[in-house]
GROMACS .gro file of C-alpha atoms in nm:
model
  429
    1MET     CA    1  -3.659   0.808  -1.939
    2ILE     CA    2  -3.363   0.647  -2.136
    3TYR     CA    3  -3.377   0.331  -2.349
    4PRO     CA    4  -3.075   0.146  -2.494
    5THR     CA    5  -3.078   0.106  -2.868
    6LYS     CA    6  -2.831  -0.146  -3.027
    7GLU     CA    7  -2.639   0.006  -3.336
    8ALA     CA    8  -2.342  -0.059  -3.550
    9ASN     CA    9  -2.316  -0.448  -3.500
   10ASN     CA   10  -2.258  -0.437  -3.126
   11PHE     CA   11  -2.015  -0.152  -3.139
   12VAL     CA   12  -2.216   0.129  -2.993
   13PHE     CA   13  -2.502   0.143  -2.769
   14VAL     CA   14  -2.687   0.481  -2.755
   15ARG     CA   15  -2.948   0.607  -2.523
   16ILE     CA   16  -3.219   0.842  -2.654
   17ARG     CA   17  -3.463   1.038  -2.448
   18ARG     CA   18  -3.839   0.953  -2.426
   19PRO     CA   19  -4.104   1.137  -2.222
   20ALA     CA   20  -4.079   1.036  -1.864
   21ASN     CA   21  -4.462   1.014  -1.783
   22SER     CA   22  -4.764   0.864  -1.937
   23MET     CA   23  -4.968   1.058  -2.193
   24ARG     CA   24  -5.221   1.138  -1.922
   25GLN     CA   25  -4.957   1.295  -1.718
   26ALA     CA   26  -4.827   1.497  -2.009
   27GLU     CA   27  -5.194   1.621  -2.090
   28SER     CA   28  -5.227   1.742  -1.729
   29LEU     CA   29  -4.896   1.918  -1.749
   30LEU     CA   30  -4.996   2.095  -2.061
   31LEU     CA   31  -5.334   2.195  -1.908
   32ILE     CA   32  -5.143   2.346  -1.599
   33LEU     CA   33  -4.892   2.539  -1.840
   34PHE     CA   34  -5.205   2.663  -2.040
   35LEU     CA   35  -5.361   2.804  -1.730
   36VAL     CA   36  -5.066   2.946  -1.563
   37ILE     CA   37  -4.830   3.069  -1.828
   38PRO     CA   38  -5.054   3.354  -1.962
   39ASN     CA   39  -5.082   3.510  -1.609
   40LEU     CA   40  -4.684   3.489  -1.590
   41LEU     CA   41  -4.622   3.643  -1.927
   42PHE     CA   42  -4.750   3.971  -1.823
   43SER     CA   43  -4.627   4.196  -1.544
   44GLN     CA   44  -4.746   4.539  -1.430
   45GLU     CA   45  -4.462   4.798  -1.474
   46GLU     CA   46  -4.539   5.168  -1.457
   47GLY     CA   47  -4.904   5.122  -1.527
   48GLU     CA   48  -4.845   4.931  -1.844
   49ASN     CA   49  -4.859   4.558  -1.935
   50LYS     CA   50  -4.516   4.436  -2.024
   51LYS     CA   51  -4.489   4.102  -2.213
   52ARG     CA   52  -4.211   3.866  -2.130
   53SER     CA   53  -4.104   3.584  -2.370
   54LEU     CA   54  -4.130   3.215  -2.281
   55LYS     CA   55  -3.754   3.169  -2.343
   56GLU     CA   56  -3.691   3.469  -2.110
   57PHE     CA   57  -3.913   3.324  -1.848
   58PHE     CA   58  -3.779   2.982  -1.825
   59PHE     CA   59  -3.415   3.077  -1.891
   60ALA     CA   60  -3.389   3.414  -1.731
   61ASP     CA   61  -3.010   3.392  -1.691
   62SER     CA   62  -2.882   3.198  -1.982
   63THR     CA   63  -2.520   3.271  -1.899
   64GLN     CA   64  -2.538   3.008  -1.623
   65ILE     CA   65  -2.584   2.736  -1.873
   66VAL     CA   66  -2.267   2.567  -2.019
   67LYS     CA   67  -2.295   2.581  -2.402
   68ASN     CA   68  -2.140   2.249  -2.485
   69LEU     CA   69  -2.217   1.888  -2.546
   70LEU     CA   70  -2.173   1.639  -2.247
   71VAL     CA   71  -2.044   1.290  -2.372
   72SER     CA   72  -2.035   1.003  -2.131
   73PRO     CA   73  -1.885   0.689  -2.287
   74GLU     CA   74  -1.873   0.356  -2.116
   75LEU     CA   75  -1.621   0.102  -2.227
   76LEU     CA   76  -1.675  -0.278  -2.202
   77GLU     CA   77  -1.513  -0.610  -2.298
   78GLY     CA   78  -1.819  -0.826  -2.366
   79ASP     CA   79  -2.041  -0.721  -2.068
   80ALA     CA   80  -1.746  -0.649  -1.825
   81PRO     CA   81  -1.631  -0.298  -1.744
   82LEU     CA   82  -1.306  -0.207  -1.906
   83ARG     CA   83  -1.098  -0.003  -1.661
   84ASN     CA   84  -0.795   0.208  -1.742
   85ALA     CA   85  -0.898   0.230  -2.108
   86GLN     CA   86  -0.783   0.548  -2.286
   87VAL     CA   87  -1.014   0.787  -2.457
   88LYS     CA   88  -0.857   1.049  -2.675
   89VAL     CA   89  -1.047   1.336  -2.833
   90PHE     CA   90  -0.934   1.500  -3.168
   91GLU     CA   91  -1.059   1.797  -3.366
   92SER     CA   92  -0.939   1.832  -3.715
   93GLY     CA   93  -0.687   1.579  -3.661
   94ASN     CA   94  -0.530   1.758  -3.347
   95PRO     CA   95  -0.545   1.600  -2.996
   96ILE     CA   96  -0.741   1.819  -2.750
   97ASP     CA   97  -0.811   1.592  -2.468
   98SER     CA   98  -0.738   1.249  -2.308
   99MET     CA   99  -0.872   1.055  -2.012
  100LEU     CA  100  -0.887   0.702  -1.856
  101THR     CA  101  -1.201   0.510  -1.767
  102ASP     CA  102  -1.263   0.434  -1.401
  103SER     CA  103  -1.321   0.092  -1.236
  104LEU     CA  104  -1.681   0.088  -1.402
  105GLY     CA  105  -1.534   0.154  -1.744
  106LYS     CA  106  -1.691   0.502  -1.741
  107THR     CA  107  -1.566   0.849  -1.826
  108SER     CA  108  -1.704   1.183  -1.934
  109MET     CA  109  -1.606   1.498  -2.121
  110GLU     CA  110  -1.751   1.822  -2.259
  111LEU     CA  111  -1.727   1.915  -2.628
  112PRO     CA  112  -1.777   2.275  -2.739
  113PHE     CA  113  -2.005   2.327  -3.021
  114GLY     CA  114  -1.900   2.398  -3.379
  115GLY     CA  115  -1.650   2.126  -3.396
  116ASN     CA  116  -1.620   1.781  -3.576
  117TYR     CA  117  -1.466   1.552  -3.314
  118LEU     CA  118  -1.316   1.209  -3.334
  119LEU     CA  119  -1.309   0.994  -3.006
  120GLU     CA  120  -1.047   0.717  -3.009
  121PHE     CA  121  -1.093   0.434  -2.771
  122SER     CA  122  -0.791   0.210  -2.694
  123ARG     CA  123  -0.626  -0.013  -2.438
  124PRO     CA  124  -0.297  -0.217  -2.466
  125ASP     CA  125  -0.344  -0.549  -2.652
  126TYR     CA  126  -0.699  -0.436  -2.749
  127VAL     CA  127  -0.818  -0.327  -3.098
  128THR     CA  128  -0.868   0.054  -3.111
  129LYS     CA  129  -1.213   0.181  -3.219
  130LYS     CA  130  -1.318   0.532  -3.324
  131LEU     CA  131  -1.643   0.738  -3.304
  132GLU     CA  132  -1.731   1.059  -3.477
  133ILE     CA  133  -1.934   1.341  -3.303
  134ASP     CA  134  -2.023   1.626  -3.542
  135THR     CA  135  -2.161   1.950  -3.379
  136ARG     CA  136  -2.101   2.188  -3.677
  137ASP     CA  137  -2.447   2.179  -3.830
  138MET     CA  138  -2.634   2.343  -3.552
  139PRO     CA  139  -2.855   2.647  -3.578
  140ALA     CA  140  -2.721   2.942  -3.383
  141GLU     CA  141  -3.024   2.942  -3.152
  142ASP     CA  142  -2.988   2.582  -3.062
  143LYS     CA  143  -2.629   2.649  -2.955
  144GLU     CA  144  -2.739   2.874  -2.669
  145TYR     CA  145  -2.786   2.598  -2.429
  146GLY     CA  146  -2.608   2.277  -2.321
  147TYR     CA  147  -2.682   1.922  -2.427
  148ASP     CA  148  -2.634   1.584  -2.281
  149LEU     CA  149  -2.558   1.302  -2.547
  150GLY     CA  150  -2.651   1.048  -2.298
  151ARG     CA  151  -2.430   0.754  -2.200
  152PHE     CA  152  -2.338   0.521  -2.470
  153GLN     CA  153  -2.133   0.203  -2.464
  154MET     CA  154  -1.832   0.108  -2.671
  155ARG     CA  155  -1.706  -0.251  -2.679
  156LEU     CA  156  -1.335  -0.334  -2.722
  157PHE     CA  157  -1.204  -0.685  -2.799
  158ARG     CA  158  -0.862  -0.849  -2.771
  159LYS     CA  159  -0.610  -0.793  -3.038
  160VAL     CA  160  -0.488  -1.121  -3.196
  161GLU     CA  161  -0.204  -1.190  -3.455
  162GLY     CA  162  -0.363  -1.231  -3.801
  163MET     CA  163  -0.674  -0.987  -3.734
  164ASN     CA  164  -0.766  -0.739  -4.008
  165LEU     CA  165  -0.729  -0.412  -3.824
  166GLU     CA  166  -0.753  -0.166  -4.122
  167ALA     CA  167  -1.130  -0.174  -4.110
  168TYR     CA  168  -1.131  -0.017  -3.767
  169GLU     CA  169  -0.928   0.286  -3.891
  170LYS     CA  170  -1.251   0.463  -3.977
  171PRO     CA  171  -1.509   0.549  -3.718
  172VAL     CA  172  -1.757   0.269  -3.639
  173ALA     CA  173  -2.046   0.507  -3.586
  174ARG     CA  174  -2.123   0.885  -3.625
  175TYR     CA  175  -2.333   1.123  -3.405
  176VAL     CA  176  -2.494   1.424  -3.579
  177TYR     CA  177  -2.733   1.706  -3.464
  178SER     CA  178  -3.084   1.669  -3.565
  179PRO     CA  179  -3.268   2.011  -3.607
  180THR     CA  180  -3.591   1.813  -3.621
  181THR     CA  181  -3.568   1.648  -3.286
  182ARG     CA  182  -3.318   1.906  -3.150
  183LEU     CA  183  -3.111   1.622  -3.025
  184PHE     CA  184  -2.771   1.451  -3.114
  185ILE     CA  185  -2.870   1.120  -3.279
  186VAL     CA  186  -2.676   0.836  -3.448
  187GLU     CA  187  -2.656   0.893  -3.838
  188LYS     CA  188  -2.804   0.569  -3.943
  189LYS     CA  189  -2.702   0.566  -4.299
  190PHE     CA  190  -2.332   0.599  -4.208
  191THR     CA  191  -2.347   0.370  -3.913
  192ARG     CA  192  -2.554   0.085  -4.092
  193LYS     CA  193  -2.294   0.096  -4.378
  194ARG     CA  194  -2.006   0.067  -4.123
  195ALA     CA  195  -2.179  -0.224  -3.959
  196LYS     CA  196  -2.232  -0.400  -4.299
  197GLU     CA  197  -1.858  -0.346  -4.369
  198LEU     CA  198  -1.751  -0.472  -4.033
  199GLU     CA  199  -1.980  -0.777  -4.009
  200PRO     CA  200  -1.760  -1.037  -4.208
  201ILE     CA  201  -1.452  -0.891  -4.062
  202GLN     CA  202  -1.594  -0.928  -3.716
  203GLU     CA  203  -1.686  -1.292  -3.770
  204GLN     CA  204  -1.318  -1.378  -3.869
  205ASN     CA  205  -1.192  -1.177  -3.580
  206GLN     CA  206  -1.416  -1.369  -3.347
  207ALA     CA  207  -1.288  -1.704  -3.468
  208LEU     CA  208  -0.935  -1.591  -3.395
  209ILE     CA  209  -1.039  -1.460  -3.050
  210GLU     CA  210  -1.195  -1.796  -2.982
  211ASP     CA  211  -0.878  -1.973  -3.071
  212LEU     CA  212  -0.687  -1.749  -2.850
  213LEU     CA  213  -0.922  -1.809  -2.558
  214GLN     CA  214  -0.876  -2.180  -2.594
  215GLU     CA  215  -0.500  -2.151  -2.600
  216GLU     CA  216  -0.519  -1.924  -2.285
  217ALA     CA  217  -0.738  -2.180  -2.123
  218SER     CA  218  -0.483  -2.449  -2.180
  219VAL     CA  219  -0.199  -2.229  -2.056
  220GLN     CA  220  -0.404  -2.147  -1.752
  221ALA     CA  221  -0.455  -2.510  -1.662
  222ASP     CA  222  -0.086  -2.587  -1.695
  223TYR     CA  223  -0.010  -2.284  -1.484
  224GLU     CA  224  -0.260  -2.386  -1.215
  225ALA     CA  225  -0.120  -2.755  -1.222
  226ALA     CA  226   0.247  -2.635  -1.163
  227ILE     CA  227   0.123  -2.402  -0.884
  228ARG     CA  228  -0.054  -2.683  -0.722
  229ASP     CA  229   0.248  -2.926  -0.739
  230GLY     CA  230   0.469  -2.645  -0.606
  231ASP     CA  231   0.244  -2.567  -0.314
  232ILE     CA  232   0.231  -2.951  -0.223
  233GLU     CA  233   0.617  -2.978  -0.229
  234PHE     CA  234   0.653  -2.661  -0.031
  235LYS     CA  235   0.423  -2.801   0.233
  236ASN     CA  236   0.615  -3.116   0.244
  237ARG     CA  237   0.958  -2.918   0.275
  238ASP     CA  238   1.087  -3.053  -0.048
  239TYR     CA  239   1.213  -2.693  -0.127
  240ALA     CA  240   1.409  -2.792  -0.453
  241SER     CA  241   1.110  -2.942  -0.602
  242ALA     CA  242   0.881  -2.661  -0.497
  243ILE     CA  243   1.115  -2.409  -0.661
  244GLU     CA  244   1.131  -2.617  -0.999
  245TYR     CA  245   0.737  -2.627  -1.001
  246TYR     CA  246   0.713  -2.240  -0.944
  247LYS     CA  247   0.965  -2.177  -1.206
  248GLU     CA  248   0.770  -2.398  -1.444
  249ALA     CA  249   0.460  -2.183  -1.365
  250GLN     CA  250   0.668  -1.876  -1.448
  251LYS     CA  251   0.720  -2.018  -1.795
  252PHE     CA  252   0.349  -2.017  -1.862
  253LYS     CA  253   0.290  -1.680  -1.699
  254PRO     CA  254   0.604  -1.474  -1.681
  255ASN     CA  255   0.423  -1.181  -1.525
  256ALA     CA  256   0.242  -1.374  -1.255
  257GLU     CA  257   0.310  -1.243  -0.905
  258TYR     CA  258   0.223  -1.568  -0.701
  259PRO     CA  259   0.510  -1.802  -0.824
  260ARG     CA  260   0.767  -1.509  -0.791
  261SER     CA  261   0.654  -1.444  -0.421
  262GLN     CA  262   0.646  -1.804  -0.347
  263ILE     CA  263   0.998  -1.871  -0.465
  264VAL     CA  264   1.112  -1.600  -0.223
  265ARG     CA  265   0.922  -1.761   0.054
  266VAL     CA  266   1.062  -2.103  -0.029
  267ASN     CA  267   1.425  -1.964  -0.014
  268LYS     CA  268   1.360  -1.796   0.308
  269GLU     CA  269   1.211  -2.080   0.488
  270ARG     CA  270   1.467  -2.323   0.333
  271LYS     CA  271   1.738  -2.105   0.504
  272ALA     CA  272   1.547  -2.094   0.836
  273TYR     CA  273   1.486  -2.473   0.808
  274ALA     CA  274   1.855  -2.550   0.755
  275GLU     CA  275   1.950  -2.347   1.074
  276ASN     CA  276   1.684  -2.520   1.271
  277LYS     CA  277   1.779  -2.874   1.138
  278LYS     CA  278   2.122  -2.827   1.273
  279ARG     CA  279   2.000  -2.727   1.606
  280TYR     CA  280   1.749  -3.019   1.607
  281ASP     CA  281   2.014  -3.274   1.509
  282LEU     CA  282   2.236  -3.145   1.783
  283LEU     CA  283   1.954  -3.166   2.038
  284ILE     CA  284   1.880  -3.518   1.935
  285LEU     CA  285   2.238  -3.627   1.977
  286GLN     CA  286   2.263  -3.467   2.324
  287GLY     CA  287   1.939  -3.638   2.415
  288ASP     CA  288   2.046  -3.977   2.274
  289ASN     CA  289   2.371  -3.953   2.474
  290ALA     CA  290   2.197  -3.834   2.792
  291LEU     CA  291   1.955  -4.116   2.770
  292GLU     CA  292   2.228  -4.364   2.715
  293ALA     CA  293   2.400  -4.228   3.029
  294ASP     CA  294   2.070  -4.245   3.222
  295ASN     CA  295   2.084  -3.871   3.262
  296LEU     CA  296   1.705  -3.872   3.210
  297ASP     CA  297   1.636  -3.509   3.297
  298ARG     CA  298   1.888  -3.384   3.046
  299ALA     CA  299   1.755  -3.628   2.791
  300ARG     CA  300   1.403  -3.515   2.836
  301ASP     CA  301   1.498  -3.151   2.799
  302SER     CA  302   1.692  -3.205   2.487
  303TYR     CA  303   1.415  -3.405   2.315
  304THR     CA  304   1.150  -3.150   2.431
  305LYS     CA  305   1.345  -2.858   2.275
  306ALA     CA  306   1.386  -3.069   1.955
  307LEU     CA  307   0.999  -3.098   1.948
  308GLU     CA  308   0.971  -2.725   1.978
  309LEU     CA  309   1.175  -2.688   1.649
  310PHE     CA  310   0.982  -2.966   1.462
  311ALA     CA  311   0.662  -3.063   1.631
  312GLU     CA  312   0.560  -3.313   1.372
  313GLU     CA  313   0.874  -3.524   1.412
  314MET     CA  314   0.809  -3.876   1.567
  315TYR     CA  315   1.165  -3.965   1.683
  316PRO     CA  316   1.186  -3.720   1.989
  317LYS     CA  317   0.834  -3.829   2.088
  318LEU     CA  318   0.942  -4.197   2.088
  319GLN     CA  319   1.252  -4.101   2.289
  320LEU     CA  320   1.052  -3.919   2.548
  321GLN     CA  321   0.852  -4.222   2.595
  322LYS     CA  322   1.175  -4.422   2.650
  323VAL     CA  323   1.286  -4.171   2.894
  324ALA     CA  324   0.951  -4.217   3.081
  325ASP     CA  325   0.997  -4.601   3.069
  326ARG     CA  326   1.352  -4.571   3.194
  327LYS     CA  327   1.255  -4.367   3.498
  328ASP     CA  328   0.998  -4.631   3.575
  329GLU     CA  329   1.268  -4.901   3.550
  330LEU     CA  330   1.512  -4.705   3.774
  331GLY     CA  331   1.240  -4.653   4.032
  332SER     CA  332   1.200  -5.030   4.065
  333ALA     CA  333   1.562  -5.134   4.021
  334LYS     CA  334   1.760  -5.231   4.339
  335PRO     CA  335   2.121  -5.110   4.311
  336THR     CA  336   2.383  -5.327   4.464
  337THR     CA  337   2.552  -5.215   4.784
  338GLY     CA  338   2.813  -4.967   4.728
  339LYS     CA  339   3.147  -5.130   4.698
  340LYS     CA  340   3.440  -4.937   4.799
  341LEU     CA  341   3.747  -5.000   4.586
  342LYS     CA  342   3.977  -4.868   4.856
  343ASP     CA  343   3.940  -4.643   5.141
  344PRO     CA  344   3.719  -4.345   5.049
  345LYS     CA  345   3.950  -4.096   5.204
  346ASP     CA  346   4.220  -4.189   4.962
  347TYR     CA  347   4.020  -4.041   4.671
  348THR     CA  348   4.055  -3.678   4.564
  349LEU     CA  349   3.944  -3.434   4.299
  350GLU     CA  350   4.269  -3.240   4.292
  351ASN     CA  351   4.365  -3.349   3.947
  352ILE     CA  352   4.022  -3.372   3.811
  353GLN     CA  353   3.857  -3.101   3.589
  354VAL     CA  354   3.524  -3.020   3.735
  355ASP     CA  355   3.275  -2.733   3.684
  356ALA     CA  356   3.232  -2.634   4.057
  357ASN     CA  357   2.949  -2.406   3.949
  358ASN     CA  358   2.739  -2.688   3.816
  359ALA     CA  359   2.441  -2.761   4.036
  360PHE     CA  360   2.469  -3.134   3.947
  361VAL     CA  361   2.804  -3.179   4.122
  362SER     CA  362   2.682  -3.014   4.442
  363GLU     CA  363   2.371  -3.246   4.450
  364LEU     CA  364   2.600  -3.541   4.427
  365ALA     CA  365   2.803  -3.432   4.726
  366LYS     CA  366   2.481  -3.412   4.925
  367LYS     CA  367   2.369  -3.761   4.815
  368PHE     CA  368   2.688  -3.960   4.853
  369PRO     CA  369   2.952  -4.000   5.117
  370GLN     CA  370   3.307  -3.846   5.081
  371GLY     CA  371   3.537  -4.043   4.858
  372LEU     CA  372   3.454  -4.293   4.605
  373THR     CA  373   3.127  -4.506   4.577
  374GLU     CA  374   3.060  -4.761   4.322
  375GLU     CA  375   2.703  -4.893   4.208
  376VAL     CA  376   2.639  -5.157   3.965
  377THR     CA  377   2.295  -5.217   3.809
  378THR     CA  378   2.183  -5.448   3.530
  379GLU     CA  379   1.876  -5.398   3.321
  380GLY     CA  380   1.761  -5.404   2.943
  381GLY     CA  381   2.060  -5.606   2.825
  382LYS     CA  382   2.330  -5.379   2.961
  383THR     CA  383   2.537  -5.346   3.289
  384ILE     CA  384   2.598  -4.996   3.432
  385THR     CA  385   2.885  -4.932   3.662
  386ARG     CA  386   2.844  -4.608   3.837
  387ARG     CA  387   3.127  -4.438   4.026
  388ILE     CA  388   3.079  -4.123   4.232
  389ILE     CA  389   3.380  -3.936   4.378
  390VAL     CA  390   3.293  -3.673   4.651
  391GLN     CA  391   3.536  -3.431   4.802
  392GLY     CA  392   3.403  -3.155   5.022
  393THR     CA  393   3.090  -2.997   4.841
  394ILE     CA  394   3.167  -3.124   4.489
  395GLY     CA  395   3.090  -3.454   4.341
  396VAL     CA  396   3.179  -3.618   4.010
  397GLU     CA  397   2.979  -3.907   3.844
  398TYR     CA  398   3.126  -4.152   3.612
  399LYS     CA  399   2.951  -4.430   3.419
  400LYS     CA  400   3.068  -4.729   3.232
  401ILE     CA  401   2.786  -4.896   3.020
  402ARG     CA  402   2.858  -5.239   2.883
  403HIS     CA  403   2.602  -5.377   2.635
  404SER     CA  404   2.522  -5.739   2.598
  405TRP     CA  405   2.646  -5.720   2.245
  406GLY     CA  406   2.995  -5.603   2.371
  407GLY     CA  407   2.972  -5.231   2.316
  408GLU     CA  408   3.104  -4.996   2.601
  409PHE     CA  409   3.044  -4.624   2.656
  410PHE     CA  410   3.190  -4.395   2.920
  411LEU     CA  411   3.037  -4.088   3.071
  412LYS     CA  412   3.144  -3.809   3.310
  413ASN     CA  413   2.876  -3.601   3.455
  414GLY     CA  414   2.638  -3.700   3.170
  415GLU     CA  415   2.896  -3.612   2.895
  416GLN     CA  416   3.071  -3.866   2.695
  417THR     CA  417   3.429  -3.934   2.780
  418THR     CA  418   3.708  -4.208   2.727
  419GLU     CA  419   3.807  -4.532   2.905
  420PHE     CA  420   4.125  -4.361   2.980
  421ILE     CA  421   3.953  -4.088   3.188
  422TRP     CA  422   3.758  -4.349   3.343
  423GLN     CA  423   4.063  -4.556   3.460
  424LYS     CA  424   4.265  -4.254   3.550
  425GLU     CA  425   4.022  -4.048   3.760
  426THR     CA  426   3.814  -4.330   3.915
  427GLU     CA  427   4.094  -4.592   4.004
  428GLN     CA  428   4.357  -4.350   4.096
  429TYR     CA  429   4.611  -4.629   4.145
   0.00000   0.00000   0.00000
């Protein structure tokens, strides 16, 4: 079983082996070995008893055992795993190996016996620490088999301007081989001395770290406030203000991905919004003109398409209600009897530009007699004079809308036109 032992002023945590079972279990195991081993140590060969050594019995093929030291460091920041930290291995000042910690802050390596190794633990923007492992003073017979140092923990902390870093040039702890326990252990004298040397420096560094954390917390609060305001303006389609807030957030965190990606999104949506806004404004204009000319179906279509672009806009919704109300009015209005300005047969479409493929003109030809027919209706503070000219299968509708406040508008087949066209094409004098 392995127990953690705190050493070197929170710099290193080591694990040492203890017996895995209780004393009673150990006694039972010894009894079994006492009874069984004597019978196993002797084998009959050519009528003679041949004795086998205990080492030969338990380790019959010693070449299969790796003769080195397994080292498994775990790097932390506080109690959190420190991933992608670098562990470099030096022997006699020469680099011999290097690796990175995984997502749990762990890694491992194997060190051949007979060397004095220096492990260097580092990460960008963190204080580098070192650990010494001396495997030189091992008896030859103890080097025959492999050892496991056990997993130990090394805590790194943030590097802050003004810190005393010279004290960390030397190892914070040292492992040596103990012939007594036949285990690798922390050299207490060296490690305690280093812990005492580092204690006041650690207190100073901790104060600097706390100041840095407070400053970072303030920066984080300002960053989050700018992001929040940017998101609000983005949602409200105030694109210019949104970009300003996101750029402000970038000042607090230049490498942050979110404000950068949001600025890209804002610019993309702003471009699409500008294009849709042009289409929307045109549809609203077409709808208003059609509604003014009582071309209610066309007005309804225009307002409906405008809502498809911007569903939250109220204006097209209100206009659609006006279209519905207007349809109700026309359904109850009684047009005056058609008044012929002159003989219908005298009116012609020969000099009038008409889209003969328009279904609207063919429908007029079906509903109205040949020649010119005039209808006049009055409602809602305006008077509408409607003139329809039919020749063959083609009809043309003209409207003159006069408001009570004096304004006049002229339409031809639902499209805005001029008084000159009205007079020229509907009167034909």
